[in-house]
PDB file of C-alpha atoms and ligand atoms in Angstrom:
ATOM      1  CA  UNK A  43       0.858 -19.677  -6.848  1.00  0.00           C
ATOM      2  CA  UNK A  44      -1.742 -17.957  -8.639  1.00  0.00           C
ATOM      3  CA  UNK A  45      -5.031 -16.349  -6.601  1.00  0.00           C
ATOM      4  CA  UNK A  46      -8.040 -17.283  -8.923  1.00  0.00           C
ATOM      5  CA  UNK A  47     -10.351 -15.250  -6.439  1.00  0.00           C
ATOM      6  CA  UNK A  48     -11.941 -11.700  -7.434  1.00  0.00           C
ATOM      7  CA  UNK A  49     -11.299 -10.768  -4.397  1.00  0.00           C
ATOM      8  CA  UNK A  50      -7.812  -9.692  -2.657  1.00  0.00           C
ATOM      9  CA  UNK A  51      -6.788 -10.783   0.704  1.00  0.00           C
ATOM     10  CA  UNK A  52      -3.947 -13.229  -0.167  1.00  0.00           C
ATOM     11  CA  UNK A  53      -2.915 -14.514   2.892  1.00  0.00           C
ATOM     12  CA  UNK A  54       0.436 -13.414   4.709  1.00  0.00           C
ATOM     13  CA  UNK A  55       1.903 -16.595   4.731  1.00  0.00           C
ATOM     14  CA  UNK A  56       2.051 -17.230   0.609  1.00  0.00           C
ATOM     15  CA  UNK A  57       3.758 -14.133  -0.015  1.00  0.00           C
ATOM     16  CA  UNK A  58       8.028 -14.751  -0.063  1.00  0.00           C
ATOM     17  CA  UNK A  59       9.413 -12.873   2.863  1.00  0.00           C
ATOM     18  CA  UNK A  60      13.093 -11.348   3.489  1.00  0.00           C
ATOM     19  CA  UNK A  61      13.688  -9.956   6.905  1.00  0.00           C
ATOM     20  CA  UNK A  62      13.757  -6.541   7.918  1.00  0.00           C
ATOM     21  CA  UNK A  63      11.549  -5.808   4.964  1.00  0.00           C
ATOM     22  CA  UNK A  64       7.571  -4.801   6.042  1.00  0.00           C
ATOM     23  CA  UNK A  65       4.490  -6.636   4.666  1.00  0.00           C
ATOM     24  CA  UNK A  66       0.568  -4.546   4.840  1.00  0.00           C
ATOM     25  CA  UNK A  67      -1.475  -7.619   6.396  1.00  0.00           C
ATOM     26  CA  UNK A  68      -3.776  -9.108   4.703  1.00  0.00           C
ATOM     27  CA  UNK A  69      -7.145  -7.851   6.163  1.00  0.00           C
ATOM     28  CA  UNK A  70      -5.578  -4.049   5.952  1.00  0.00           C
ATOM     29  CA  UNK A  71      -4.648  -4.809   2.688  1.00  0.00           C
ATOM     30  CA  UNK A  72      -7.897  -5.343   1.525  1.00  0.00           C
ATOM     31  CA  UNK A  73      -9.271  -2.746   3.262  1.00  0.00           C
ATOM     32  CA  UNK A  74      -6.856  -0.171   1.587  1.00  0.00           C
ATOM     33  CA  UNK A  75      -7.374  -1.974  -1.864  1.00  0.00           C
ATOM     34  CA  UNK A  76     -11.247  -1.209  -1.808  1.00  0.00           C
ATOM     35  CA  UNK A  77      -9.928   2.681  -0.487  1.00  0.00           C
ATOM     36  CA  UNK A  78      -8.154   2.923  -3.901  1.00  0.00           C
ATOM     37  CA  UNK A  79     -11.113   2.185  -6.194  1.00  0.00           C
ATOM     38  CA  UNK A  80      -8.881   0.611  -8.558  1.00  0.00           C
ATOM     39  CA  UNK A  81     -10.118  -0.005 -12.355  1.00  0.00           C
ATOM     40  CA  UNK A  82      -9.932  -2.755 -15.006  1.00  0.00           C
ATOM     41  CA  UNK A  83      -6.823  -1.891 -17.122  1.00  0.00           C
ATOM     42  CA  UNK A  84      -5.978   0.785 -14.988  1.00  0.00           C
ATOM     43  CA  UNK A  85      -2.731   1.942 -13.121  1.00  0.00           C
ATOM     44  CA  UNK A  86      -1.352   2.766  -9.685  1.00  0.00           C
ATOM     45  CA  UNK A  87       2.034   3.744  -8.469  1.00  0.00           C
ATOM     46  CA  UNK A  88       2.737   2.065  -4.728  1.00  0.00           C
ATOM     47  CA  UNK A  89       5.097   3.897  -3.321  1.00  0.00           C
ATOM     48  CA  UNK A  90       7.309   1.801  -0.874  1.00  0.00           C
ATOM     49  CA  UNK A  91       6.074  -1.468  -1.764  1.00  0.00           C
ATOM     50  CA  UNK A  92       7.884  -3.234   1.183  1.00  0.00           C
ATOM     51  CA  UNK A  93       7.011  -7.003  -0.007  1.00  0.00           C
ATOM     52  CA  UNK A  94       4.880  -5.936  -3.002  1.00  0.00           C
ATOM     53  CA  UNK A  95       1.786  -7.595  -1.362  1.00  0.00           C
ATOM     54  CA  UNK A  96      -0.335  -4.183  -2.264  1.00  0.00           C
ATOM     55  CA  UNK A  97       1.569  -4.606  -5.866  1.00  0.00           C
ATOM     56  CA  UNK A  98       0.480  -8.011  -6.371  1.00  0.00           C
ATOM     57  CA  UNK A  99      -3.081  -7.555  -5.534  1.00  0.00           C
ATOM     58  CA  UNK A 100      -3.453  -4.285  -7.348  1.00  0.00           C
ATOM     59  CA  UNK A 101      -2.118  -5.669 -10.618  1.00  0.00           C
ATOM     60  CA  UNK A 102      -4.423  -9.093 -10.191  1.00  0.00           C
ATOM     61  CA  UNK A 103      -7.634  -7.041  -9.553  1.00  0.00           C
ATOM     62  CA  UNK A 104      -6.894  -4.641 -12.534  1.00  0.00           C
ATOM     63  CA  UNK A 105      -6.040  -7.154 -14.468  1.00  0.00           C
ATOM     64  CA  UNK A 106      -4.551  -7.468 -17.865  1.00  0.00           C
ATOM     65  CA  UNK A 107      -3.092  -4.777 -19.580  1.00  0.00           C
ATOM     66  CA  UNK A 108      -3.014  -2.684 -16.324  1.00  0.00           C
ATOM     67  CA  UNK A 109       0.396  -1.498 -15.027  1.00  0.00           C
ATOM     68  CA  UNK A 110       1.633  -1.262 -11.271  1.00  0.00           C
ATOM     69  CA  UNK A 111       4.915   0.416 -10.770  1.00  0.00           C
ATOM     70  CA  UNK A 112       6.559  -0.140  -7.595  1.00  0.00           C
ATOM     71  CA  UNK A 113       9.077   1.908  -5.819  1.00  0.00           C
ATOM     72  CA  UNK A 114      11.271   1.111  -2.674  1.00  0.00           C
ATOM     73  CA  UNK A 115      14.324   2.854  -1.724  1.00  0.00           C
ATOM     74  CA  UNK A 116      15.264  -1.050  -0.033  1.00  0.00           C
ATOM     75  CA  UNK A 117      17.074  -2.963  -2.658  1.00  0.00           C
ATOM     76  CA  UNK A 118      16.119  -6.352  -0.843  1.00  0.00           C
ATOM     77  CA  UNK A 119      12.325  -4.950  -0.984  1.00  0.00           C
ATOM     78  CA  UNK A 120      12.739  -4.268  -4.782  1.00  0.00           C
ATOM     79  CA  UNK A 121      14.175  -7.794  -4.844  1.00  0.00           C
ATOM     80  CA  UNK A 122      11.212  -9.195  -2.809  1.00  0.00           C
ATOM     81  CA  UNK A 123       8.744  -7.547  -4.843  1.00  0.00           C
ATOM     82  CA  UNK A 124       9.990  -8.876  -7.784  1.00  0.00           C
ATOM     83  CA  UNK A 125       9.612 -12.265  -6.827  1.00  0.00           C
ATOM     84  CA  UNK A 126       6.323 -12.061  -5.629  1.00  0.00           C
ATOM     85  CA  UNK A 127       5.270 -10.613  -9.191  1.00  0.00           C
ATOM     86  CA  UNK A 128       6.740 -13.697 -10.604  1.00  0.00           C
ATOM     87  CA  UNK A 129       5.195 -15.991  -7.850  1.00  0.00           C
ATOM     88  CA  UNK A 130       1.946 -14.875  -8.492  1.00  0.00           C
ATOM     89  CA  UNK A 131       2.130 -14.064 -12.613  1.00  0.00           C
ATOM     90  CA  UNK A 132       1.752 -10.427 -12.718  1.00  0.00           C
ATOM     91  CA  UNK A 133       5.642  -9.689 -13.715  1.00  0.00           C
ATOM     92  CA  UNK A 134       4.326  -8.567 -16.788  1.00  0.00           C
ATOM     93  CA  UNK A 135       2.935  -5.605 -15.506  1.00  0.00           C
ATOM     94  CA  UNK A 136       4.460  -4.580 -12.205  1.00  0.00           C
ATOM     95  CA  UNK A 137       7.491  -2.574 -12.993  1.00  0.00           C
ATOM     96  CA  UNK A 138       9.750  -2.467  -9.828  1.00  0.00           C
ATOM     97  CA  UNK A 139      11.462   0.913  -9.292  1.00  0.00           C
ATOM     98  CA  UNK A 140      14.576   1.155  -6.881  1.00  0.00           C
ATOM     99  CA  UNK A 141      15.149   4.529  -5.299  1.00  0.00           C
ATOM    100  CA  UNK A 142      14.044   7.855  -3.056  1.00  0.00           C
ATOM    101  CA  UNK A 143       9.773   8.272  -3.894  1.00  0.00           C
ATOM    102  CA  UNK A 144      10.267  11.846  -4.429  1.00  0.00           C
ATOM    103  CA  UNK A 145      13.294  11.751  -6.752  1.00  0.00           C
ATOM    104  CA  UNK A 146      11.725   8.559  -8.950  1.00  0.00           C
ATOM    105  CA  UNK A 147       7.689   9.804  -8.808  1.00  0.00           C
ATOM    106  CA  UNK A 148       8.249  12.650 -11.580  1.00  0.00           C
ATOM    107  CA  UNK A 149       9.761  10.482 -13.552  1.00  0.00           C
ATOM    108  CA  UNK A 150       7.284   7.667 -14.146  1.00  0.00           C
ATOM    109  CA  UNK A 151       4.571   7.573 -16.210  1.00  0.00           C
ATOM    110  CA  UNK A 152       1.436   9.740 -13.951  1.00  0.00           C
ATOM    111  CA  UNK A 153      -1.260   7.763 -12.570  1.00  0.00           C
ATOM    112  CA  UNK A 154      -4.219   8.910 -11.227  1.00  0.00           C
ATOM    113  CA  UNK A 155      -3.807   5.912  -8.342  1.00  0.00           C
ATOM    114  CA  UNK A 156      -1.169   6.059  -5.881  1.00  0.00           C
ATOM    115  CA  UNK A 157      -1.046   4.334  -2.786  1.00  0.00           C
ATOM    116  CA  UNK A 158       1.438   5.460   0.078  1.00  0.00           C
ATOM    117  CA  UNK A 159       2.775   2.646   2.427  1.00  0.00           C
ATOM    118  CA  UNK A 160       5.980   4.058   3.682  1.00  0.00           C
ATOM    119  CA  UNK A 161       7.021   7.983   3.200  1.00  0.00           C
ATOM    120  CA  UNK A 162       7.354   9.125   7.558  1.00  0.00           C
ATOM    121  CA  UNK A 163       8.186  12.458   7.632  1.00  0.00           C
ATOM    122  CA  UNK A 164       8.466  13.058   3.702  1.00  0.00           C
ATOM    123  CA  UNK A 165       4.761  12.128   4.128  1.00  0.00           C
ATOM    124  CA  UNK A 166       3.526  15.720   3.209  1.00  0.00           C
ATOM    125  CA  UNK A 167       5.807  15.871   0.399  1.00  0.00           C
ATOM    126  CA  UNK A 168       4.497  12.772  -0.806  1.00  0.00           C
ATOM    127  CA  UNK A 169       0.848  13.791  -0.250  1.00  0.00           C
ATOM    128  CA  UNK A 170       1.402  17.094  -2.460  1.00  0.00           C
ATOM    129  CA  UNK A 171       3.365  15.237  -5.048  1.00  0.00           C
ATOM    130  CA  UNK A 172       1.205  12.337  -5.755  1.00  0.00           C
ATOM    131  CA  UNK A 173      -2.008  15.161  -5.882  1.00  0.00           C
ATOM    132  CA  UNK A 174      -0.592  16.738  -8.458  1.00  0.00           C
ATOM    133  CA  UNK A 175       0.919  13.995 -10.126  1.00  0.00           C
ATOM    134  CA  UNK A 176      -2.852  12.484 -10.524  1.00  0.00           C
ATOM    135  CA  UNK A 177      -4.824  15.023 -11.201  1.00  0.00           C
ATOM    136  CA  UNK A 178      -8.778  16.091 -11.209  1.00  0.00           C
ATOM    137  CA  UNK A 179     -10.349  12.614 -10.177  1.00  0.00           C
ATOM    138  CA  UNK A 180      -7.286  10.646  -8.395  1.00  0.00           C
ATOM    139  CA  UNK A 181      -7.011   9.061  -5.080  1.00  0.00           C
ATOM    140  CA  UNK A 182      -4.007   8.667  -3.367  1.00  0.00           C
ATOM    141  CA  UNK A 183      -3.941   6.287  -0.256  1.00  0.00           C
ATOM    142  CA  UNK A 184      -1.717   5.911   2.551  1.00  0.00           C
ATOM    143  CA  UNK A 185      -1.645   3.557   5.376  1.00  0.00           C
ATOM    144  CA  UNK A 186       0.054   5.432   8.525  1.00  0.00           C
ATOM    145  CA  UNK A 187       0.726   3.529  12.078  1.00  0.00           C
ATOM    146  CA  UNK A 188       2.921   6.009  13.784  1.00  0.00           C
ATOM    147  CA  UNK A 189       1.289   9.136  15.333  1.00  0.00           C
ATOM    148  CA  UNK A 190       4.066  11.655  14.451  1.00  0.00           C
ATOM    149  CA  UNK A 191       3.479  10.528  10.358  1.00  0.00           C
ATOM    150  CA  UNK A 192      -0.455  11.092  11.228  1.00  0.00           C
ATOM    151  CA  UNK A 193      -0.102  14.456  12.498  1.00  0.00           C
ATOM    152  CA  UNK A 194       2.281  15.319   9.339  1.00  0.00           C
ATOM    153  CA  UNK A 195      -0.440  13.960   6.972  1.00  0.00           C
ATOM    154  CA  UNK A 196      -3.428  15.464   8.562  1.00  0.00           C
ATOM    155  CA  UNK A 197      -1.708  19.191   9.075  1.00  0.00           C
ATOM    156  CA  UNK A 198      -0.717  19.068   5.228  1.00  0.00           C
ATOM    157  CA  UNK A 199      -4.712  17.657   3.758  1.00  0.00           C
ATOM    158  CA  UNK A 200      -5.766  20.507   6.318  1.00  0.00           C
ATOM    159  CA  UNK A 201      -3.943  23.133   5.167  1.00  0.00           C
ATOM    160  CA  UNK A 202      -3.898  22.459   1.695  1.00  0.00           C
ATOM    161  CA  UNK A 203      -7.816  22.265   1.498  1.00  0.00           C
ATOM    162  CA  UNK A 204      -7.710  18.656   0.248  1.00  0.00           C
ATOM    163  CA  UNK A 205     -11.036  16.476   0.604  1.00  0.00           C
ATOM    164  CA  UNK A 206     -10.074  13.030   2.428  1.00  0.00           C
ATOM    165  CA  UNK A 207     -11.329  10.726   4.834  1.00  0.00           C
ATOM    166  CA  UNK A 208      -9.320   8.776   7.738  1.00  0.00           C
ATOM    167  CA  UNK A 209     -10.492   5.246   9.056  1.00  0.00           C
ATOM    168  CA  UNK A 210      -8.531   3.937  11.874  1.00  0.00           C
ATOM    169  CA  UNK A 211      -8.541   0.024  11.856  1.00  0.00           C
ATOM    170  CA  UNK A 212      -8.123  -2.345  14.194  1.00  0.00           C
ATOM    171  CA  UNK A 213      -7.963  -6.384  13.185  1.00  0.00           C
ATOM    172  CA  UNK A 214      -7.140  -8.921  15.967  1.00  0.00           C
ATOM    173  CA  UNK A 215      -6.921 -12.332  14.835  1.00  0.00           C
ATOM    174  CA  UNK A 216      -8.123 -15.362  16.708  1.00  0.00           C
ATOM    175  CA  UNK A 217      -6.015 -18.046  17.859  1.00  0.00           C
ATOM    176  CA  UNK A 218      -6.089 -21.413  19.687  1.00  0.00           C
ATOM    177  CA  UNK A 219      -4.450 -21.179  22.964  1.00  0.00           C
ATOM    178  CA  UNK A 220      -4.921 -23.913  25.981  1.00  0.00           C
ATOM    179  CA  UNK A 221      -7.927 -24.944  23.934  1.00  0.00           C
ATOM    180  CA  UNK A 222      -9.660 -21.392  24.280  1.00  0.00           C
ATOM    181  CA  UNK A 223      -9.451 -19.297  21.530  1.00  0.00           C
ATOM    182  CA  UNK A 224      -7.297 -15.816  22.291  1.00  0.00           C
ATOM    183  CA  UNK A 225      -7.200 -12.714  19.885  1.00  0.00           C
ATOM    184  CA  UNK A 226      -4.012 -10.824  18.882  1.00  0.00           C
ATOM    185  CA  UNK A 227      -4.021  -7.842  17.843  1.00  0.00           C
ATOM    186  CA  UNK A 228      -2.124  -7.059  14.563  1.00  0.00           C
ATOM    187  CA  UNK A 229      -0.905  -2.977  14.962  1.00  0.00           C
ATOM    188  CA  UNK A 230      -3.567  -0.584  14.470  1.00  0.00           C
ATOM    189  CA  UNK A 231      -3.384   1.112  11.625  1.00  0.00           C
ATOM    190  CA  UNK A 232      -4.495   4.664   9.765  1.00  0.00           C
ATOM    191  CA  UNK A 233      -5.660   4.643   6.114  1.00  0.00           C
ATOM    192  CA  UNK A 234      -6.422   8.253   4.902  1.00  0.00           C
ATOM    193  CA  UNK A 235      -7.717   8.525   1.499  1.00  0.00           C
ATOM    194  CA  UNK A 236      -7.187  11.712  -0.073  1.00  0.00           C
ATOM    195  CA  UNK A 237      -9.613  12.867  -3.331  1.00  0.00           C
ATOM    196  CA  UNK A 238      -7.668  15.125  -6.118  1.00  0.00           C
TER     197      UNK A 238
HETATM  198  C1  LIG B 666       5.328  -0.485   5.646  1.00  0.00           C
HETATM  199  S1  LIG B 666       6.347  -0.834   4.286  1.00  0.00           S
HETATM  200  C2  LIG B 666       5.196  -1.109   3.016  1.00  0.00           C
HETATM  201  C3  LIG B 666       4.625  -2.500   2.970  1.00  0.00           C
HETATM  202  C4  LIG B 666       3.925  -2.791   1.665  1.00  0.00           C
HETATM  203  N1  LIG B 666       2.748  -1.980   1.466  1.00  0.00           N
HETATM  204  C5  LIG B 666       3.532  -4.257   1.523  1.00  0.00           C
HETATM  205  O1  LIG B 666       2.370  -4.561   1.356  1.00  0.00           O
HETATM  206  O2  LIG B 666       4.403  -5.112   1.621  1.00  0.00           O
HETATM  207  C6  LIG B 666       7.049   0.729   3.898  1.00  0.00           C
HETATM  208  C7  LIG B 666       8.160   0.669   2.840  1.00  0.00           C
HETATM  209  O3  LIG B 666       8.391   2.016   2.409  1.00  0.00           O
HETATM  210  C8  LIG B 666       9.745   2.149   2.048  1.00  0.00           C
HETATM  211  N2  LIG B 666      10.038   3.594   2.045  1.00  0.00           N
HETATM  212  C9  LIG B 666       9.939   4.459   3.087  1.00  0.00           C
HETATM  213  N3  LIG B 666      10.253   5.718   2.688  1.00  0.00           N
HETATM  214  C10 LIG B 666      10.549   5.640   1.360  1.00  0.00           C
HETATM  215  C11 LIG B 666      10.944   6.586   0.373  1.00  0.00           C
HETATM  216  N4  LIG B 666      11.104   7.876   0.675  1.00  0.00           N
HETATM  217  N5  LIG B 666      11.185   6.156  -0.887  1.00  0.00           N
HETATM  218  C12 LIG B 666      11.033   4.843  -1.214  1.00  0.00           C
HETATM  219  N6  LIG B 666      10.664   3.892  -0.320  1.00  0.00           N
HETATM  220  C13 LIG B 666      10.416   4.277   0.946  1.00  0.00           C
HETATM  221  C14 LIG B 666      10.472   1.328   3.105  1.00  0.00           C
HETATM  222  O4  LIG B 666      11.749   0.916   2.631  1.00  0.00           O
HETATM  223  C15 LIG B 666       9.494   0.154   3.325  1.00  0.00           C
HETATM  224  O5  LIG B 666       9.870  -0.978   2.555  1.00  0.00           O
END
């Protein structure tokens, strides 16, 4: 499969799933991808990439000579990921990481993207490290669904004087039902965008 569009939203269904492991849908993916201001050549650092969709996309929009490293303490998501790099043709520069975020993060090569999808209550910690790690002019992203991780996130920007912004999204999709056309929701989600 290859996505020959400029821009992301892949849909769910052509990514290769494993169960138990969590995918970012598609519209909130693309949402989140625009929060990251990503750059030709550039880098990010996803940290628990779940099925690598945010991965994929990242390392397609930045194109050649850009470099995504993934990191999943899930050794079937690691797995996953990796075979959506190859799927899609970008194994050349998504490096897949096994392990704990905060234990592998100081050891990769810094970034000045890095884009949260997992972390719960090591959110904070993940926040702080991934400030520092990027430096004057990063932005770190997370996408948060539970209200305990909010409150975590928000009490640690607060505090710490960081500049973000929060968007809370909500995508229902439409589908055919008793030929009327019914929406389901898809679970709200959080994206704060935090500005080192
Ligand atoms: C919601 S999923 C991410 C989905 C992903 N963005 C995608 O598009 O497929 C969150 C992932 O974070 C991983 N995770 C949670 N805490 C972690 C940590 N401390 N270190 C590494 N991975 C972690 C989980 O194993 C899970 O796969």
């Amino acid at each position: 499969m290859s996505w020959p569009y400029a821009t992301p939203g892949i849909p769910d269904e052509e990514f290769i799933r494993a169960e138990g492991v969590p995918m970012t849908k598609a519209e909130i993916r693309a949402l989140a991808l625009s929060k990251l201001r990503l750059i030709k050549g550039g880098t990010l650092v996803d940290v628990g990439c779940g099925t690598g969709t945010i991965s994929v996309e990242a390392a397609l929009i930045m194109g050649e000579g850009s470099k995504v490293y993934a990191i999943d303490k899930d050794p079937l998501a690691v797995e996953i990921t990796k075979k959506n790099a190859a799927k899609f043709g970008v194994g050349d520069r998504l490096i897949v990481a096994e392990g704990d975020a905060l234990e592998l993060l100081p050891k990769l090569p810094r970034s000045n993207r890095y884009f949260l999808g997992g972390g719960g209550r090591e959110l904070p910690m993940l926040f702080q490290t991934a400030l520092e790690l990027a430096g004057t002019g990063g932005v770190i992203v997370a996408d948060v669904i539970t209200l305990e991780s909010l409150r975590l996130a928000l009490d640690f920007l607060e505090n710490a004087g960081v500049k973000y912004e929060i968007a809370q999204v909500y995508i229902a999709r439409g589908r055919r039902l008793g030929g009327y056309t019914i929406l389901s929701p898809l679970n709200p989600v959080y994206i704060i965008t935090a500005y080192a």
